[in-house]
Coordinates of C-alpha atoms in Angstrom, one line a residue:
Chain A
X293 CA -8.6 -13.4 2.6
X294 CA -6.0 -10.7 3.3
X295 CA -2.8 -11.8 4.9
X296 CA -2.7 -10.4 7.9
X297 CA -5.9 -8.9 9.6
X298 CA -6.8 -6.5 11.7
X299 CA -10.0 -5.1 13.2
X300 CA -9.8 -1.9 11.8
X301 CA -11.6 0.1 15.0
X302 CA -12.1 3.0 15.8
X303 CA -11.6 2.2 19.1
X304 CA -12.6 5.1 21.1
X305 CA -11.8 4.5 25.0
X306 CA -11.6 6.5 28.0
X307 CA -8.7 7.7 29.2
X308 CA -7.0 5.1 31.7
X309 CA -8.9 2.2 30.2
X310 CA -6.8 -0.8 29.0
X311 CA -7.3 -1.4 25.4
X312 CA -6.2 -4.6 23.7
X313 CA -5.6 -5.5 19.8
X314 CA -5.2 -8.6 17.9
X315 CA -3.6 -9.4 14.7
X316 CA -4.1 -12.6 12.6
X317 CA -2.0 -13.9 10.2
X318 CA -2.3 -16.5 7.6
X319 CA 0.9 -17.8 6.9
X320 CA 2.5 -20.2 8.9
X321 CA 6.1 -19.3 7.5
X322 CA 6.0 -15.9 8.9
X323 CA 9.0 -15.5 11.0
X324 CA 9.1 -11.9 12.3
X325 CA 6.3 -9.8 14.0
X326 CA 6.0 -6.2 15.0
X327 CA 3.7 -3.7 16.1
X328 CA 4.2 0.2 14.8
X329 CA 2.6 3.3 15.8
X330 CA 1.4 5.3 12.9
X331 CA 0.1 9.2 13.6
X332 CA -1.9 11.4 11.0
X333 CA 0.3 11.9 8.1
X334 CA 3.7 10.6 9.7
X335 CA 5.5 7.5 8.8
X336 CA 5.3 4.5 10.8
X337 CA 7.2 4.4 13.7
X338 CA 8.4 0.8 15.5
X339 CA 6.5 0.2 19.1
X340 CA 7.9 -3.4 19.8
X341 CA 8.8 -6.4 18.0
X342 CA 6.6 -9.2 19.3
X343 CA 8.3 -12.4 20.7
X344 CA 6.7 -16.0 21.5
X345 CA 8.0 -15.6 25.1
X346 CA 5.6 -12.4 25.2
X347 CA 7.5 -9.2 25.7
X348 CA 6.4 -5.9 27.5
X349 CA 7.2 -2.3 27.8
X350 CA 5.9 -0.2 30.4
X351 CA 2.5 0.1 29.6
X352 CA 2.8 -1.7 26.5
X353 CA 2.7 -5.6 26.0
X354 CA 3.1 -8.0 22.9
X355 CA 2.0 -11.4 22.9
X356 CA 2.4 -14.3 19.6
X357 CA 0.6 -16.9 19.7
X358 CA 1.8 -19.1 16.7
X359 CA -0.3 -21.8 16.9
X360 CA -3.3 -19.9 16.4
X361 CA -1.0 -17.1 14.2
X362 CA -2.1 -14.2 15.8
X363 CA -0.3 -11.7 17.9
X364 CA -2.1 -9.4 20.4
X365 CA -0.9 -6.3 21.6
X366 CA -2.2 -4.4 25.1
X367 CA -2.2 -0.9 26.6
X368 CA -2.4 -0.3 30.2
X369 CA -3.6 3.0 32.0
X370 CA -4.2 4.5 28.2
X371 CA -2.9 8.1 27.3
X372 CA -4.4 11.1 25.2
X373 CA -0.9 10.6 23.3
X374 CA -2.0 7.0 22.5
X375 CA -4.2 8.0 20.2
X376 CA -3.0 6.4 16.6
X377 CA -3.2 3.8 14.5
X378 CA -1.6 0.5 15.3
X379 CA -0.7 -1.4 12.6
X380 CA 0.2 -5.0 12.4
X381 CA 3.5 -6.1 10.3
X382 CA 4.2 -9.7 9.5
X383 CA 7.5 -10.2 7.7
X384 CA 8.9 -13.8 5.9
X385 CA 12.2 -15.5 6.2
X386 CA 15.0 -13.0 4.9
X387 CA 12.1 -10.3 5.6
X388 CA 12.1 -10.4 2.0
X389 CA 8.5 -9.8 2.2
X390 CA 7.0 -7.7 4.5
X391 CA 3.3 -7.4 5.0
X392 CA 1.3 -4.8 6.8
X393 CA -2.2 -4.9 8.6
X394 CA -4.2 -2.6 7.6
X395 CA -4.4 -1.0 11.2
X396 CA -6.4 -0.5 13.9
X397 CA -7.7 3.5 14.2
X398 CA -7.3 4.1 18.4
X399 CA -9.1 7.1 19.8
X400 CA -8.2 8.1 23.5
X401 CA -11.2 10.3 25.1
X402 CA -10.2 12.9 28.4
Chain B
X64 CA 19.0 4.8 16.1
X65 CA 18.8 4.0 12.4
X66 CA 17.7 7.1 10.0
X67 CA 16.1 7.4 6.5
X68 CA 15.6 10.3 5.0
X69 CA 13.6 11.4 2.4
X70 CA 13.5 14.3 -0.3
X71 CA 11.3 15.9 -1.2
X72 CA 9.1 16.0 1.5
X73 CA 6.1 17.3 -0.1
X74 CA 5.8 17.9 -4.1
X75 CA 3.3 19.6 -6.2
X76 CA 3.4 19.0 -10.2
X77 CA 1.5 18.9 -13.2
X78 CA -0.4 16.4 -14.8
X79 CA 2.2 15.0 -17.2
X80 CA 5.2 15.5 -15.7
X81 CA 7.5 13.5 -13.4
X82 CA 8.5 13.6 -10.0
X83 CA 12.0 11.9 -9.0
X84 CA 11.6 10.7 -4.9
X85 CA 14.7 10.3 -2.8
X86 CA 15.1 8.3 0.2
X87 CA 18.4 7.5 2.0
X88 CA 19.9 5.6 4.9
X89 CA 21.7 8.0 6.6
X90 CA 23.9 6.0 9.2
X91 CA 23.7 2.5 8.1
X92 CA 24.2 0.7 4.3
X93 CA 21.0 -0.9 3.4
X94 CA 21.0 -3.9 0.7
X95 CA 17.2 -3.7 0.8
X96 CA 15.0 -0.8 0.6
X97 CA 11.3 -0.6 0.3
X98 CA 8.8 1.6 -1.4
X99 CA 5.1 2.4 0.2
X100 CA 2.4 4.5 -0.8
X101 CA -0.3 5.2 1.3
X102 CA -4.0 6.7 0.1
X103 CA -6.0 8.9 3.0
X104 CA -7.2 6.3 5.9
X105 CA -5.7 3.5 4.2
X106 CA -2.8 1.0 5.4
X107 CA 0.3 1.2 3.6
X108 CA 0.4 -0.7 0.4
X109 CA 3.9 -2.4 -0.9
X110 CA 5.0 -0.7 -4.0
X111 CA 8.1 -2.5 -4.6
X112 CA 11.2 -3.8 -3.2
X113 CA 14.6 -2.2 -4.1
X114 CA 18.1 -4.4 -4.3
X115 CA 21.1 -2.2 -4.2
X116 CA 22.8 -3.4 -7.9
X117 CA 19.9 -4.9 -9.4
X118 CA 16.3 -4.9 -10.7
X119 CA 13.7 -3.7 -8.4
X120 CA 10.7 -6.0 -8.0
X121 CA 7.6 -5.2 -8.2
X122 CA 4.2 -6.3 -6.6
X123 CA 1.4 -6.9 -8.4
X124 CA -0.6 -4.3 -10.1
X125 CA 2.0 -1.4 -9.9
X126 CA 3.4 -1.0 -12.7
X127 CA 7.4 -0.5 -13.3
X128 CA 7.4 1.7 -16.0
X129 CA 5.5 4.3 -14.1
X130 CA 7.2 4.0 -11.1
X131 CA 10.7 3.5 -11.8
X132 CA 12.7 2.5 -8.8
X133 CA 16.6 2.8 -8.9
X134 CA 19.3 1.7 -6.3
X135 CA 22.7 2.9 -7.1
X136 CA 24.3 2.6 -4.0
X137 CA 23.7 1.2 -0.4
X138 CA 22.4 4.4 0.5
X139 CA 20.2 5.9 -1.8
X140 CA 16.9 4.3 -3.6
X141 CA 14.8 6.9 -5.5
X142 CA 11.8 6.0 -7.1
X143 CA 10.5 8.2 -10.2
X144 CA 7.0 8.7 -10.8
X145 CA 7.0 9.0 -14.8
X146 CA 4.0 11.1 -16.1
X147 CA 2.1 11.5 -13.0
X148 CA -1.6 12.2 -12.9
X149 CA -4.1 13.0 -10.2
X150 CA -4.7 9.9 -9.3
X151 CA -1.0 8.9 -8.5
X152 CA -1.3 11.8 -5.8
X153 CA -0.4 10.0 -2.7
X154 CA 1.9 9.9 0.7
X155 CA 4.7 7.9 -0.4
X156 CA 7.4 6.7 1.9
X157 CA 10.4 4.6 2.0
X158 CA 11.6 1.9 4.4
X159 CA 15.1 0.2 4.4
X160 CA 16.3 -3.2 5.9
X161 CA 18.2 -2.5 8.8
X162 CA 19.8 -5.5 9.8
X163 CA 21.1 -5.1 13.0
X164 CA 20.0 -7.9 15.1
X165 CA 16.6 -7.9 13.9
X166 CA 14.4 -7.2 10.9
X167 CA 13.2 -4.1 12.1
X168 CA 12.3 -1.7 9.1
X169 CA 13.2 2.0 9.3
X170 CA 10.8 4.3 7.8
X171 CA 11.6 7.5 6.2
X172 CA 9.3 10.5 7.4
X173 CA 7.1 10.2 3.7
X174 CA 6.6 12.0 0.7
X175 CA 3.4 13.6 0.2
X176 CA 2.9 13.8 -3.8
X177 CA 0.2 16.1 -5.3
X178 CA -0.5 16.3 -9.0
X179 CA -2.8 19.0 -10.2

């Protein structure tokens, strides 16, 4: 069993639909959690570190659930730019060890 | 924000040679810095993880004396991939441990590595 998990999609949605992720996680040590943005053949790019006390940003919101080790991420009123893959990072202690989903493929449809 | 840089940002060789990858944090020191590679629609998969001032380590299956990692200073990892063949032709990119207030990694913008 891999680490962390992720449904790896595609999830093709309208434009305007809400579209929501989630992430599990295996180890309970894991103290850090993250969501990045990945486009075709760019470098990962930070969208929002994910607290217990659930965090949002505009359209965007993170939750972590640690008793069932997963974190969830949601997108309101989805954009054509939103189109990416989301990927799922898990880091331990001294973020010694980071760990990456293997990320969820998002397709946004006009 | 925090940068990384990386250099070169796309490389062709030949089979047999190597290929020296630079990556660099360009307004912040970095103890910690962290080497990727990523193979068409697949995740990112840990390489190793580079100490400024000491051995690199390694996760398993990648092998050090192919991919030789060094970190000379708090700003500058390279990695070095020794007698590269087609099958080591890959995006690689760099992160580095910016230690702000959080663990947030900062990616450089990749490497993409062909070897003919």
């Amino acid at each position: 069993r891999k680490e962390v998990e992720q449904d790896p999609g595609p999830f093709n949605v309208p434009e305007g639909a809400t579209v929501a992720f989630n992430c599990t996680y295996s180890n309970s040590a894991s103290q850090s959690f993250f969501w990045y943005r990945q486009d075709c053949r760019k470098e990962p790019k930070l969208l929002m570190s994910v607290y217990s006390s659930g965090n949002e940003d505009g359209r965007f919101t993170a939750q972590l659930n640690r008793a069932s080790q997963y974190i969830s991420l949601l997108i309101r009123d989805s954009k054509l730019s939103d189109s990416a893959t989301y990927l799922c990072v898990v880091t331990h202690s001294s973020a010694s060890k980071i760990i990456f989903g293997s990320g969820t493929r998002l397709s946004i449809r006009p | 924000g925090a940068v990384v840089s990386q250099h070169p940002s796309w490389v062709i060789c030949k089979s047999g040679t190597s290929v020296k990858i630079e990556c660099r944090s360009l307004d912040f020191q970095a103890t910690t810095m962290f080497w990727y590679r990523q193979f068409p629609k697949q995740s990112l998969m840990l390489m190793a993880t580079s100490n400024e001032g000491s051995k690199a380590t390694y996760e398993q299956g990648v092998e050090k004396d192919k991919f030789l990692i060094n970190h000379a200073s708090l700003t500058l990892s390279t990695l070095t991939v020794t007698s590269a063949h087609p099958e080591d032709s890959s995006f690689y990119i760099c992160s580095a441990d910016y230690r702000g207030f959080t663990d947030e990694q900062y990616f450089g913008p990749g490497t993409r590595l062909t070897v003919t």
